Amino acid sequence: MPSPQSVASGPELHSPREPVVPQIPAQGTRKANSEDASSAHREGLRPGLGTLLRAFSKASQRASGCTPQEDPGLLRRSSRLLFRSLRRARDEGPAADQTQATTEASSRAMDGVSPQSSTGAGPAELEEDKSVADLITERKLLAAFEQLRHLETRLVAEKASRTFEQDPTGFARRAMDLCLHYDGLAAEIGAIVLETLGPDGVDAAVLAELAHVVRAEEEAHPEPPADGDFLCTPRHWRQHWEDAVRRSARERVQQVSTGEAPGTAEGASGLAQLLAELGRLVRHDLQKVQLEVHPAYAAAGYPAWEAYLRAFHGAVAQRLQELAHDAHGCEQLYVLLDWASNVYSSPDFLGSQDLALPSEPLPPLLAPDVWARLESDYTSFLETKIASCFDGILQVEQSRWVAAEAPDVLQGHYHTPLSIDVHMLVAEHVKAAGAISAELEATTLQICTRALGLFLPRFEKAFLESGAVSEPNLCANINACEEFRTHLLARFPGSLEELEKPLVAATCAFQKRLLQDLQGDVQPLFKVLCTKAWLTQDVLQPLLDKVVAFAGHLERVVPPRAQETLQEVHRYVVREYLAQALRPHERFRGVERVSGSQKMGLDAQAIGSTFQGLGSEATWLGRAIPCVADILGETYKDDIRRHLETLIRSYPDIRRDHVLAILALRRLGHRRNQHLLTHAQDLLRAAAKAEGPGAAGGHVLFEEIEVPTSMDVLITCI
């Protein structure tokens, strides 16, 4: 970008006896004054009108060629208007002698001589010791404009008084100088705008003065004069300022490197890096505009933020159109679409809600056909993005586990952020896709379903292998799986059936680990059952106390899963009690056997009442321990057959080994044992034919009880 000197100064007014070709100084020569320019010409030469017109044309060409950043239309407009005025002045005839003094006074004003000293008129605030070019060079824009406005007013008045009837060349010289200084001031405005976002920036006072100058010019030239005089024609500096803002935004955006060439293996990553750099640049520049530039303009009532915002949006749109045109391959197309829709359009793009890009007033970044082409490949990469989101959710959960954060309790249930995160992820992407088309919404829902189905086993494994496994966390994860089943399936009916299997598997895994922790805690307490110490001590109560404490966590689990888990605990307690009874460490005879039978009956009542108080609905478990207790303590041996029939009908999953183990507790004798065993086998075969697999409503109890072959059982069989 050229220095301010290259665009600010224009040619100085000179004495009519020293006609020169006015020139815009080349870059880096801003300090050159009018005397340097006139040294190459002979004094006293009075050029004709054609010579002056040719000189002005050459000066305009050099001025536009030396400052590529400037709008050459400024000089072209000035020259056209000036030529029309010159034609009018030429038709009026020469009057050089009458205008000689006036022209010299104006020349001295431009060269640094006070207008008051030569004419005795002018505003008191004008800087009398400096030329307009010097004021522009020092960026005293308002003072320069006031001097130009004062000279313009005087020139118009002199023209109206027919001072230049005999000297149209003098009028042309002064008008040309005035127009070129106006153009120099406009060029300086453009240079200030271009430097505003540069590394050095521009002082806030200069920006405020720039805004005041633009407004002052609008007030001085509100509309074209009725007589068509070019001197008072509006300069359109506001439009020139807006053009400079757009040009500045384009140059800033184009500074971003092009990255990897499209089509290469690293093209997508290079494009992503380019867009990230572009985003950082736009974010930095707009933040600077909001924090530094906008307040300076706002003091003068100038809407700088809106102008810069739209300028950068247009520049980014143009750059993105170019990148989309040159992009090849689905990866690069997805990167563009993702950046345009999720990064640039994000409310957090500028890092502040106050700087958020308006979505509706601004035009779309990409043309509809380009957007459609990118959208067609969106689904190909949406799966990758959603999988990445699930990775982020897993990392958040793992950070919570490391921090040993306890789950929250919402509405009486353990709660983990996992449920909300997944719900928001699915809903957000499905809603975004639905805003485009129903087909894309359905495809996005399928992608989310598959991603969640893959996420659940990973989450289950990561959690169970972590050190955060505890009753509250396990219960919270069970609740999360249940929320997935109910809320997601209810919100998207008919779309998430394939999630049912992984959700059930994860729920069962968490329930199993929950039961394993309880089993590890209470399993040693079962070993003291069915011993002689058990006959005289209440060894069951500590076990039931642990069960009650465990059930306290189940109260914070959603009802369906809580009831399932509680029934499983109930079944486990009854099963382990029977397993201990069927393989006792000590055999009871006589009075001890009767006492053991009574003790088992009391334990069965305690277990039943405890689980009934906890809300267990597994009433089918209540007959197992009492039936075995009745067989163990029955004094009338013929009634053992009746008790055995009740046991087999209630629990069809019982096997011959279990019957042998139960009969071994009594030692009834070979003949009676064989008779009861044969009858039991007949009952088992009849039950298998009548009800088939999964009898008794699918209840399983004895099938999971392993009975080792002991000497007593062998004796019973013999």
XYZ file of C-alpha atoms in Angstrom:
718
model
C 0.000 0.000 0.000
C 1.440 3.390 -0.927
C 2.308 5.925 1.672
C -0.088 8.808 2.366
C 2.255 11.103 0.483
C 1.568 9.332 -2.758
C -2.130 10.088 -2.802
C -2.652 13.267 -0.854
C -1.073 16.238 -2.617
C -2.091 17.899 -5.823
C -0.488 20.594 -7.961
C -0.153 24.062 -6.482
C -1.662 27.184 -7.955
C 0.944 29.394 -9.634
C 1.197 32.897 -10.859
C -0.219 33.438 -14.355
C 3.272 34.491 -15.435
C 4.630 31.097 -14.429
C 2.393 28.606 -16.204
C 3.337 25.031 -15.498
C 1.993 21.621 -16.265
C 0.291 20.535 -13.016
C 1.485 17.154 -11.778
C 0.560 14.713 -9.044
C 3.862 13.861 -7.296
C 5.133 10.322 -7.700
C 5.174 7.949 -4.702
C 7.607 9.060 -2.065
C 7.799 12.692 -3.298
C 4.994 14.192 -1.319
C 7.149 16.968 0.090
C 7.794 18.492 -3.337
C 6.119 21.898 -3.659
C 4.878 23.972 -6.532
C 8.212 25.722 -6.959
C 9.908 22.416 -7.863
C 7.264 21.753 -10.468
C 7.555 25.213 -12.071
C 11.365 25.272 -12.261
C 11.317 23.406 -15.559
C 9.348 26.168 -17.361
C 10.178 29.639 -18.510
C 8.830 32.562 -16.562
C 6.530 35.020 -18.231
C 5.174 32.550 -20.753
C 1.420 32.839 -21.208
C 0.090 29.559 -22.611
C -2.909 29.348 -24.814
C -6.038 27.403 -23.881
C -5.069 24.385 -25.946
C -1.706 24.169 -24.203
C -3.380 24.287 -20.817
C -5.888 21.591 -21.771
C -3.114 19.295 -22.951
C -1.171 19.923 -19.729
C -4.183 19.111 -17.590
C -4.798 15.918 -19.555
C -1.182 14.770 -19.040
C -1.324 15.613 -15.335
C -4.506 13.605 -14.946
C -2.920 10.616 -16.684
C 0.173 10.767 -14.477
C -1.886 11.197 -11.323
C -4.006 8.169 -12.032
C -0.973 6.131 -13.057
C 1.095 6.931 -9.995
C -1.577 5.954 -7.460
C -3.164 2.665 -8.398
C -5.171 2.627 -5.199
C -7.008 5.822 -6.095
C -10.242 5.966 -7.996
C -9.271 7.533 -11.357
C -12.878 8.548 -11.775
C -12.233 11.452 -9.438
C -9.844 13.079 -11.913
C -11.924 12.132 -14.917
C -15.046 13.695 -13.439
C -13.145 16.851 -12.520
C -11.639 17.135 -16.031
C -14.983 16.669 -17.775
C -16.662 19.302 -15.682
C -13.695 21.613 -16.065
C -13.680 21.297 -19.874
C -17.345 22.285 -20.055
C -16.629 25.313 -17.918
C -13.576 26.175 -20.036
C -15.669 26.130 -23.172
C -18.075 28.591 -21.610
C -15.191 30.781 -20.473
C -13.543 30.667 -23.934
C -16.735 31.846 -25.569
C -16.776 34.902 -23.306
C -13.374 36.164 -24.572
C -9.995 37.060 -22.924
C -9.673 39.515 -20.066
C -6.245 38.714 -18.627
C -5.373 42.141 -17.425
C -8.442 42.426 -15.201
C -7.916 39.043 -13.470
C -4.125 39.174 -13.071
C -4.186 40.310 -9.442
C -6.923 37.887 -8.424
C -5.120 34.888 -9.938
C -1.866 35.781 -8.220
C -3.684 36.038 -4.872
C -5.209 32.592 -5.263
C -1.848 31.183 -6.255
C -0.281 32.629 -3.139
C -3.091 31.046 -1.064
C -2.322 27.606 -2.436
C 1.410 28.191 -2.038
C 1.111 29.200 1.597
C 0.393 32.949 1.373
C -2.512 34.071 3.477
C -5.756 34.702 1.631
C -6.410 37.577 4.020
C -3.114 39.212 3.156
C -3.914 39.241 -0.534
C -7.648 39.799 -0.559
C -8.503 40.874 2.940
C -11.211 38.163 3.329
C -11.518 34.605 4.636
C -12.375 32.671 7.798
C -10.276 33.469 10.810
C -9.557 29.835 11.562
C -7.697 29.086 8.331
C -4.062 28.180 8.766
C -2.404 31.061 6.951
C 1.153 29.797 6.968
C 0.552 26.491 5.165
C -0.608 25.571 1.704
C -3.497 23.212 1.080
C -1.025 20.555 -0.027
C 0.872 20.886 3.238
C -2.332 20.616 5.239
C -3.274 17.463 3.329
C 0.221 16.083 3.855
C -0.075 16.697 7.589
C -3.591 15.207 7.469
C -5.233 18.353 8.738
C -8.146 17.453 6.540
C -10.740 19.804 7.957
C -8.429 22.819 7.693
C -7.545 21.889 4.113
C -11.199 21.494 3.195
C -12.088 24.842 4.753
C -9.406 26.573 2.717
C -10.559 24.815 -0.448
C -14.146 25.670 0.331
C -13.180 29.310 0.936
C -11.262 29.480 -2.360
C -14.101 27.734 -4.161
C -16.626 30.212 -2.832
C -14.427 33.141 -3.879
C -13.826 31.646 -7.321
C -17.538 31.140 -7.882
C -18.204 34.709 -6.785
C -15.533 36.075 -9.131
C -16.944 34.029 -11.979
C -20.409 35.347 -11.257
C -19.062 38.922 -11.322
C -17.577 38.247 -14.811
C -14.042 38.845 -13.580
C -12.711 36.223 -16.007
C -14.452 37.486 -19.156
C -11.127 38.543 -20.630
C -9.018 35.737 -19.121
C -10.661 32.265 -19.358
C -7.215 30.719 -19.059
C -6.777 32.215 -15.607
C -10.101 30.810 -14.542
C -9.186 27.403 -15.946
C -5.875 27.389 -14.118
C -7.443 28.198 -10.763
C -10.382 25.826 -11.286
C -8.026 23.040 -12.345
C -5.878 23.571 -9.261
C -8.951 23.613 -7.039
C -10.325 20.378 -8.545
C -7.024 18.556 -8.286
C -6.630 19.594 -4.659
C -10.142 18.343 -3.981
C -9.127 15.093 -5.665
C -5.936 15.021 -3.602
C -7.986 15.412 -0.451
C -10.268 12.587 -1.597
C -7.227 10.444 -2.373
C -5.933 11.125 1.136
C -9.255 9.929 2.528
C -8.799 6.687 0.588
C -5.222 6.353 1.825
C -6.333 6.804 5.430
C -8.957 4.104 4.999
C -6.406 1.725 3.509
C -4.013 2.343 6.408
C -6.678 2.032 9.106
C -6.474 -1.768 9.393
C -2.750 -1.923 8.704
C -0.138 -2.854 11.304
C 0.428 0.777 12.346
C -3.185 1.851 12.118
C -4.434 5.446 12.092
C -4.951 7.775 15.012
C -8.530 8.060 16.194
C -8.433 11.843 15.854
C -7.605 11.515 12.152
C -10.533 9.132 11.648
C -12.879 11.492 13.444
C -11.631 14.415 11.323
C -12.117 12.315 8.190
C -15.738 11.708 9.135
C -16.246 15.430 9.804
C -14.720 16.319 6.433
C -17.033 13.933 4.583
C -20.060 15.339 6.366
C -18.831 18.906 5.785
C -18.482 18.221 2.062
C -22.015 16.823 1.932
C -23.319 19.924 3.666
C -21.312 22.220 1.389
C -22.405 20.437 -1.795
C -25.841 18.990 -1.037
C -26.905 18.760 -4.687
C -25.671 19.800 -8.146
C -26.141 23.522 -8.854
C -28.999 24.493 -11.096
C -26.709 26.248 -13.597
C -24.543 23.121 -13.998
C -21.420 24.773 -12.570
C -18.920 21.994 -11.862
C -17.256 23.816 -8.975
C -20.140 23.244 -6.568
C -20.951 19.749 -7.780
C -21.165 17.136 -4.950
C -17.907 15.225 -4.640
C -19.597 12.042 -3.323
C -16.926 11.497 -0.719
C -19.187 9.223 1.314
C -19.423 6.866 -1.648
C -15.676 7.267 -2.156
C -15.137 6.381 1.515
C -17.353 3.297 1.228
C -15.510 2.219 -1.919
C -12.230 2.611 -0.050
C -13.577 0.509 2.815
C -14.571 -2.242 0.384
C -11.202 -2.017 -1.362
C -9.441 -2.235 1.998
C -11.477 -5.305 2.966
C -10.706 -6.987 -0.363
C -7.003 -6.339 -0.025
C -6.989 -7.648 3.535
C -8.859 -10.814 2.581
C -6.699 -11.416 -0.469
C -3.599 -11.273 1.734
C -4.456 -14.742 3.048
C -2.224 -17.327 1.385
C -3.742 -19.787 -1.062
C -2.625 -22.902 0.879
C -2.251 -26.279 -0.821
C -3.199 -26.609 -4.444
C -6.635 -28.178 -4.928
C -6.579 -31.789 -5.962
C -3.556 -32.800 -3.882
C -3.735 -35.191 -0.978
C -3.187 -32.313 1.434
C -5.710 -30.084 -0.349
C -8.438 -30.412 2.256
C -6.109 -29.715 5.169
C -4.517 -26.827 3.292
C -7.935 -25.378 2.534
C -8.992 -25.775 6.136
C -5.833 -23.982 7.234
C -6.495 -21.193 4.742
C -10.059 -20.771 5.971
C -8.881 -20.777 9.559
C -6.364 -18.062 8.719
C -9.045 -16.150 6.838
C -11.345 -16.410 9.818
C -8.651 -15.172 12.184
C -7.911 -12.194 9.928
C -11.562 -11.206 9.505
C -12.212 -11.708 13.204
C -9.153 -9.593 14.137
C -10.001 -6.805 11.718
C -13.664 -6.580 12.672
C -12.800 -6.635 16.350
C -10.401 -3.773 15.703
C -13.134 -1.927 13.826
C -15.582 -2.420 16.685
C -13.169 -1.479 19.451
C -11.080 1.267 17.819
C -12.390 2.425 14.450
C -16.120 2.509 15.067
C -15.932 4.667 18.231
C -13.801 7.225 16.376
C -16.337 7.473 13.542
C -19.295 7.285 15.909
C -18.174 10.502 17.578
C -18.943 12.189 14.246
C -22.166 10.223 13.746
C -20.726 7.981 11.051
C -21.919 4.325 10.633
C -18.504 2.745 10.247
C -19.369 -0.676 11.742
C -22.110 -1.434 9.249
C -19.944 -0.366 6.318
C -16.952 -2.454 7.402
C -19.163 -5.424 8.238
C -20.743 -5.471 4.809
C -17.417 -4.812 3.115
C -15.745 -7.785 4.774
C -18.785 -9.959 4.147
C -18.628 -9.134 0.463
C -14.883 -9.723 0.365
C -15.213 -13.081 2.112
C -18.068 -14.045 -0.210
C -15.937 -13.231 -3.257
C -13.002 -15.218 -1.863
C -15.190 -18.154 -0.973
C -16.707 -18.179 -4.453
C -13.178 -18.389 -5.872
C -12.223 -21.212 -3.526
C -15.403 -23.119 -4.313
C -14.743 -22.777 -8.034
C -11.212 -24.139 -7.689
C -12.033 -26.874 -5.168
C -11.871 -30.499 -6.296
C -12.949 -33.559 -4.343
C -15.566 -34.100 -1.704
C -13.187 -33.309 1.149
C -12.526 -29.762 -0.014
C -16.198 -29.183 -0.810
C -17.188 -30.303 2.674
C -14.569 -28.062 4.279
C -16.003 -25.074 2.432
C -19.581 -25.918 3.358
C -18.687 -26.592 6.964
C -16.754 -23.319 7.264
C -19.477 -21.294 5.588
C -22.368 -22.797 7.558
C -20.835 -23.630 10.928
C -17.768 -21.413 11.394
C -18.360 -18.114 9.612
C -22.090 -18.095 10.377
C -21.562 -19.091 13.990
C -22.606 -16.484 16.581
C -19.238 -17.063 18.264
C -17.243 -16.339 15.117
C -16.158 -12.887 16.257
C -15.740 -13.931 19.882
C -18.460 -11.620 21.202
C -22.223 -11.550 20.996
C -22.040 -7.823 20.270
C -20.006 -8.560 17.143
C -22.220 -11.336 15.809
C -22.730 -11.307 12.059
C -26.368 -10.606 11.141
C -27.778 -13.562 9.258
C -30.696 -12.031 7.354
C -29.538 -8.596 6.161
C -26.330 -9.913 4.607
C -26.480 -11.755 1.266
C -25.532 -15.432 1.139
C -21.854 -16.246 1.030
C -22.166 -18.687 -1.853
C -24.300 -18.562 -4.964
C -27.264 -20.968 -4.933
C -25.788 -23.281 -7.529
C -22.471 -23.426 -5.686
C -24.257 -24.051 -2.403
C -26.315 -26.854 -3.961
C -23.169 -28.495 -5.279
C -21.552 -28.373 -1.848
C -24.717 -29.545 -0.128
C -24.898 -32.640 -2.309
C -21.666 -33.843 -0.699
C -22.576 -32.725 2.806
C -23.944 -36.056 3.940
C -20.766 -37.819 2.907
C -18.857 -35.981 5.589
C -21.567 -35.392 8.158
C -20.913 -38.838 9.574
C -17.309 -37.891 10.300
C -18.329 -34.698 12.017
C -20.962 -36.362 14.191
C -18.497 -39.084 15.147
C -16.101 -36.326 16.178
C -18.839 -34.778 18.294
C -19.388 -38.080 20.056
C -15.645 -38.249 20.671
C -15.909 -34.861 22.325
C -18.805 -36.026 24.478
C -16.770 -39.043 25.577
C -13.845 -36.803 26.472
C -16.111 -34.582 28.551
C -17.438 -37.605 30.401
C -13.923 -38.911 30.975
C -12.875 -35.560 32.419
C -15.805 -35.810 34.817
C -14.713 -39.288 35.843
C -11.169 -38.103 36.475
C -12.493 -35.226 38.567
C -14.675 -37.713 40.509
C -17.750 -35.552 40.002
C -20.884 -37.033 41.532
C -23.963 -37.111 39.309
C -26.656 -34.542 39.869
C -30.107 -35.446 41.190
C -32.905 -34.067 39.026
C -36.529 -34.815 39.847
C -35.419 -37.512 42.260
C -33.243 -39.401 39.765
C -29.493 -39.526 39.152
C -28.615 -37.488 36.096
C -25.538 -37.244 33.862
C -24.880 -34.550 31.204
C -24.423 -37.371 28.700
C -28.148 -37.512 28.022
C -28.499 -33.790 27.353
C -25.348 -33.701 25.207
C -26.527 -36.515 22.967
C -30.055 -35.148 22.714
C -28.744 -31.716 21.731
C -26.292 -33.172 19.229
C -28.921 -35.224 17.431
C -31.592 -32.537 17.579
C -29.228 -29.828 16.359
C -28.027 -31.677 13.281
C -31.427 -33.090 12.407
C -33.015 -29.660 12.740
C -30.286 -28.046 10.640
C -30.698 -30.682 7.940
C -34.481 -30.400 8.095
C -34.225 -26.708 7.340
C -32.676 -27.677 3.980
C -34.789 -30.652 2.910
C -36.749 -33.584 4.302
C -34.468 -36.046 2.529
C -31.377 -34.565 4.146
C -33.132 -34.646 7.505
C -33.856 -38.374 7.150
C -30.286 -39.065 6.060
C -28.896 -37.061 8.965
C -31.112 -38.971 11.387
C -29.768 -42.250 10.051
C -26.206 -40.992 10.450
C -26.913 -39.941 14.038
C -28.498 -43.297 14.769
C -25.502 -45.229 13.474
C -23.071 -42.955 15.299
C -24.930 -43.343 18.592
C -25.088 -47.105 18.092
C -21.293 -47.159 17.743
C -20.803 -44.712 20.607
C -22.709 -46.709 23.225
C -20.340 -49.733 23.319
C -17.332 -47.388 23.441
C -18.854 -45.385 26.247
C -19.795 -48.549 28.134
C -16.296 -49.981 27.851
C -14.549 -46.709 28.745
C -16.698 -46.220 31.822
C -16.445 -49.767 33.128
C -12.669 -49.634 32.715
C -12.368 -46.283 34.479
C -11.954 -45.710 38.178
C -15.265 -43.881 38.427
C -17.471 -46.962 38.699
C -19.832 -46.445 41.622
C -23.487 -46.998 42.406
C -24.497 -43.366 41.677
C -22.627 -43.227 38.355
C -23.913 -46.615 37.266
C -27.462 -45.576 38.104
C -27.002 -42.292 36.227
C -25.820 -44.136 33.113
C -28.776 -46.522 33.333
C -31.070 -43.506 33.449
C -29.299 -41.982 30.432
C -29.832 -45.129 28.357
C -33.475 -45.196 29.357
C -33.866 -41.551 28.322
C -32.385 -42.393 24.935
C -34.920 -45.173 24.510
C -37.915 -43.092 25.568
C -37.193 -39.531 24.438
C -35.321 -40.136 21.188
C -37.651 -42.895 20.070
C -40.640 -40.757 20.977
C -39.293 -37.707 19.143
C -38.287 -39.611 16.020
C -40.724 -42.532 15.830
C -39.952 -45.184 13.276
C -36.401 -43.959 12.744
C -34.325 -45.312 15.633
C -35.314 -48.970 15.871
C -31.752 -50.073 15.279
C -30.768 -48.291 18.508
C -32.863 -50.657 20.593
C -30.289 -53.428 20.636
C -27.207 -51.378 21.669
C -29.271 -49.487 24.262
C -30.504 -52.703 25.845
C -26.975 -54.114 25.796
C -25.530 -51.035 27.514
C -28.297 -50.975 30.108
C -27.793 -54.638 30.903
C -24.033 -54.111 31.200
C -24.493 -51.308 33.735
C -27.086 -53.318 35.660
C -24.802 -56.335 35.687
C -21.894 -54.295 37.042
C -24.196 -52.790 39.651
C -25.195 -56.278 40.800
C -21.615 -57.508 40.697
C -20.575 -54.773 43.105
C -23.370 -55.762 45.464
C -22.553 -59.443 45.134
C -18.921 -58.828 45.921
C -20.015 -56.977 49.045
C -22.519 -59.516 50.386
C -21.189 -62.818 49.046
C -19.018 -63.538 52.134
C -22.102 -63.197 54.341
C -23.752 -66.214 52.707
C -20.978 -68.536 53.854
C -22.177 -68.503 57.471
C -25.657 -69.692 56.494
C -26.729 -73.286 57.194
C -24.021 -73.750 59.784
C -24.399 -74.598 63.457
C -23.587 -70.985 64.340
C -26.383 -69.906 62.056
C -28.850 -71.922 64.177
C -28.306 -69.663 67.155
C -27.370 -66.305 65.602
C -29.069 -63.794 63.340
C -26.440 -63.816 60.597
C -28.909 -62.833 57.883
C -29.629 -59.311 59.122
C -26.223 -57.785 58.103
C -26.816 -59.102 54.599
C -30.295 -57.574 54.456
C -28.956 -54.261 55.754
C -26.570 -54.068 52.822
C -29.418 -54.877 50.468
C -31.517 -52.063 51.928
C -28.628 -49.606 51.561
C -28.140 -50.694 47.967
C -31.844 -50.271 47.267
C -31.515 -46.631 48.339
C -29.602 -45.970 45.118
C -32.249 -47.760 43.096
C -34.800 -45.239 44.320
C -32.997 -42.692 42.115
C -33.236 -44.881 39.007
C -36.123 -44.564 36.570
C -38.926 -46.966 37.622
C -38.720 -49.636 34.884
C -34.999 -50.185 35.315
C -35.131 -49.796 39.093
C -37.758 -52.540 39.377
C -35.761 -54.814 37.091
C -32.640 -54.360 39.171
C -34.460 -54.802 42.467
C -36.063 -58.032 41.286
C -32.661 -59.239 40.134
C -31.250 -58.522 43.595
C -34.203 -60.378 45.128
C -33.596 -63.355 42.863
C -29.874 -63.283 43.655
C -30.459 -63.376 47.421
C -32.915 -66.275 47.176
C -30.712 -68.157 44.748
C -27.553 -67.793 46.853
C -29.467 -68.776 49.973
C -30.683 -71.981 48.286
C -27.240 -72.678 46.849
C -25.786 -72.497 50.363
C -28.561 -74.715 51.716
C -28.112 -77.364 48.997
C -24.371 -77.655 49.597
C -24.021 -77.193 53.370
C -20.690 -77.420 55.097
C -22.349 -79.277 57.969
C -25.127 -81.917 57.967
C -28.012 -81.579 60.407
C -29.628 -84.572 62.045
C -32.445 -84.945 64.473
C -33.175 -81.812 66.477
C -30.670 -79.707 64.547
C -32.394 -80.621 61.293
C -35.753 -79.518 62.666
C -34.179 -76.336 64.052
C -32.555 -75.693 60.690
C -35.914 -76.091 58.961
C -37.494 -73.586 61.320
C -34.577 -71.199 60.864
C -34.932 -71.380 57.081
C -38.635 -70.563 57.422
C -37.831 -67.487 59.511
C -35.155 -66.392 57.037
C -37.618 -66.813 54.152
C -40.072 -64.547 55.971
C -37.366 -61.953 56.652
C -36.216 -61.976 53.023
C -39.770 -61.763 51.709
C -40.818 -58.916 54.019
C -37.622 -56.959 53.297
C -38.014 -57.075 49.553
C -41.725 -56.480 49.792
C -40.980 -53.314 51.760
C -38.481 -52.246 49.096
C -41.166 -52.663 46.417
C -40.037 -55.855 44.703
C -42.738 -57.382 42.553
C -40.985 -60.774 42.269
C -43.554 -62.600 44.400
C -42.814 -65.839 42.535
C -39.614 -66.167 44.574
C -41.461 -66.449 47.876
C -42.145 -70.241 47.721
C -38.652 -71.553 47.008
C -37.013 -71.395 50.474
C -40.175 -72.447 52.382
C -40.570 -75.568 50.158
C -37.002 -76.677 50.862
C -37.468 -75.875 54.557
C -40.650 -78.010 54.634
C -38.854 -80.961 52.988
C -35.987 -80.603 55.472
C -38.215 -80.494 58.553
C -41.150 -82.658 57.543
C -41.685 -85.373 60.168
C -44.287 -87.286 58.169
C -42.236 -88.658 55.300
C -45.196 -89.316 53.011
C -45.837 -85.533 52.882
C -42.370 -84.962 51.410
C -43.811 -86.091 48.066
C -46.405 -83.260 48.255
C -43.787 -80.644 49.092
C -41.613 -81.867 46.241
C -44.529 -81.585 43.794
C -45.167 -77.985 44.894
C -41.513 -77.116 44.397
C -41.304 -78.631 40.896
C -44.567 -77.024 39.730
C -43.461 -73.620 41.027
C -39.961 -73.818 39.542
C -39.897 -75.951 36.356
C -36.225 -75.068 35.799
C -35.262 -77.367 38.677
C -33.177 -80.351 37.592
C -32.654 -83.904 38.847
C -29.396 -82.865 40.537
C -31.266 -80.325 42.629
C -33.827 -82.941 43.690
C -31.018 -85.294 44.683
C -29.335 -82.552 46.723
C -32.596 -81.767 48.525
C -33.284 -85.452 49.276
C -29.703 -85.852 50.504
C -30.519 -83.380 53.280
C -32.998 -85.918 54.746
C -31.358 -89.336 54.151
C -34.695 -91.071 53.794
C -33.336 -94.398 52.662
C -32.654 -95.952 49.323
C -36.140 -97.180 48.474
C -37.954 -93.955 49.431
C -35.332 -91.826 47.696
C -35.691 -93.845 44.495
C -39.461 -93.583 44.670
C -39.369 -89.783 45.178
C -36.696 -89.342 42.534
C -38.690 -91.324 39.959
C -41.811 -89.305 40.739
C -39.832 -86.042 40.447
C -38.491 -87.049 37.030
C -42.017 -87.790 35.827
C -43.128 -84.350 36.985
C -40.179 -82.673 35.261
C -40.884 -84.442 31.945
C -44.553 -83.546 32.135
C -43.740 -79.906 32.870
C -41.279 -79.767 29.967
C -43.894 -81.130 27.531
C -46.663 -78.888 28.797
C -44.868 -75.559 28.993
C -41.686 -75.953 26.957
C -38.562 -73.776 27.384
C -38.916 -70.659 29.471
C -41.563 -72.144 31.702
C -43.120 -70.259 34.580
C -43.114 -66.999 32.635
C -39.398 -67.189 31.879
C -38.409 -67.197 35.554
C -35.060 -68.797 36.262
C -33.897 -69.785 39.724
C -32.578 -73.338 40.155
C -31.024 -73.469 36.694
C -28.279 -71.112 37.872
C -27.589 -73.064 41.071
C -24.675 -75.445 40.677
C -24.838 -78.511 42.904
C -21.518 -80.402 43.260
C -21.658 -84.181 43.511
C -20.993 -85.010 47.165
C -20.779 -88.348 48.972
C -24.228 -87.795 50.493
C -25.728 -87.284 47.056
C -24.038 -90.442 45.808
C -25.392 -92.389 48.740
C -28.852 -90.990 47.984
C -28.574 -92.180 44.387
C -27.389 -95.664 45.305
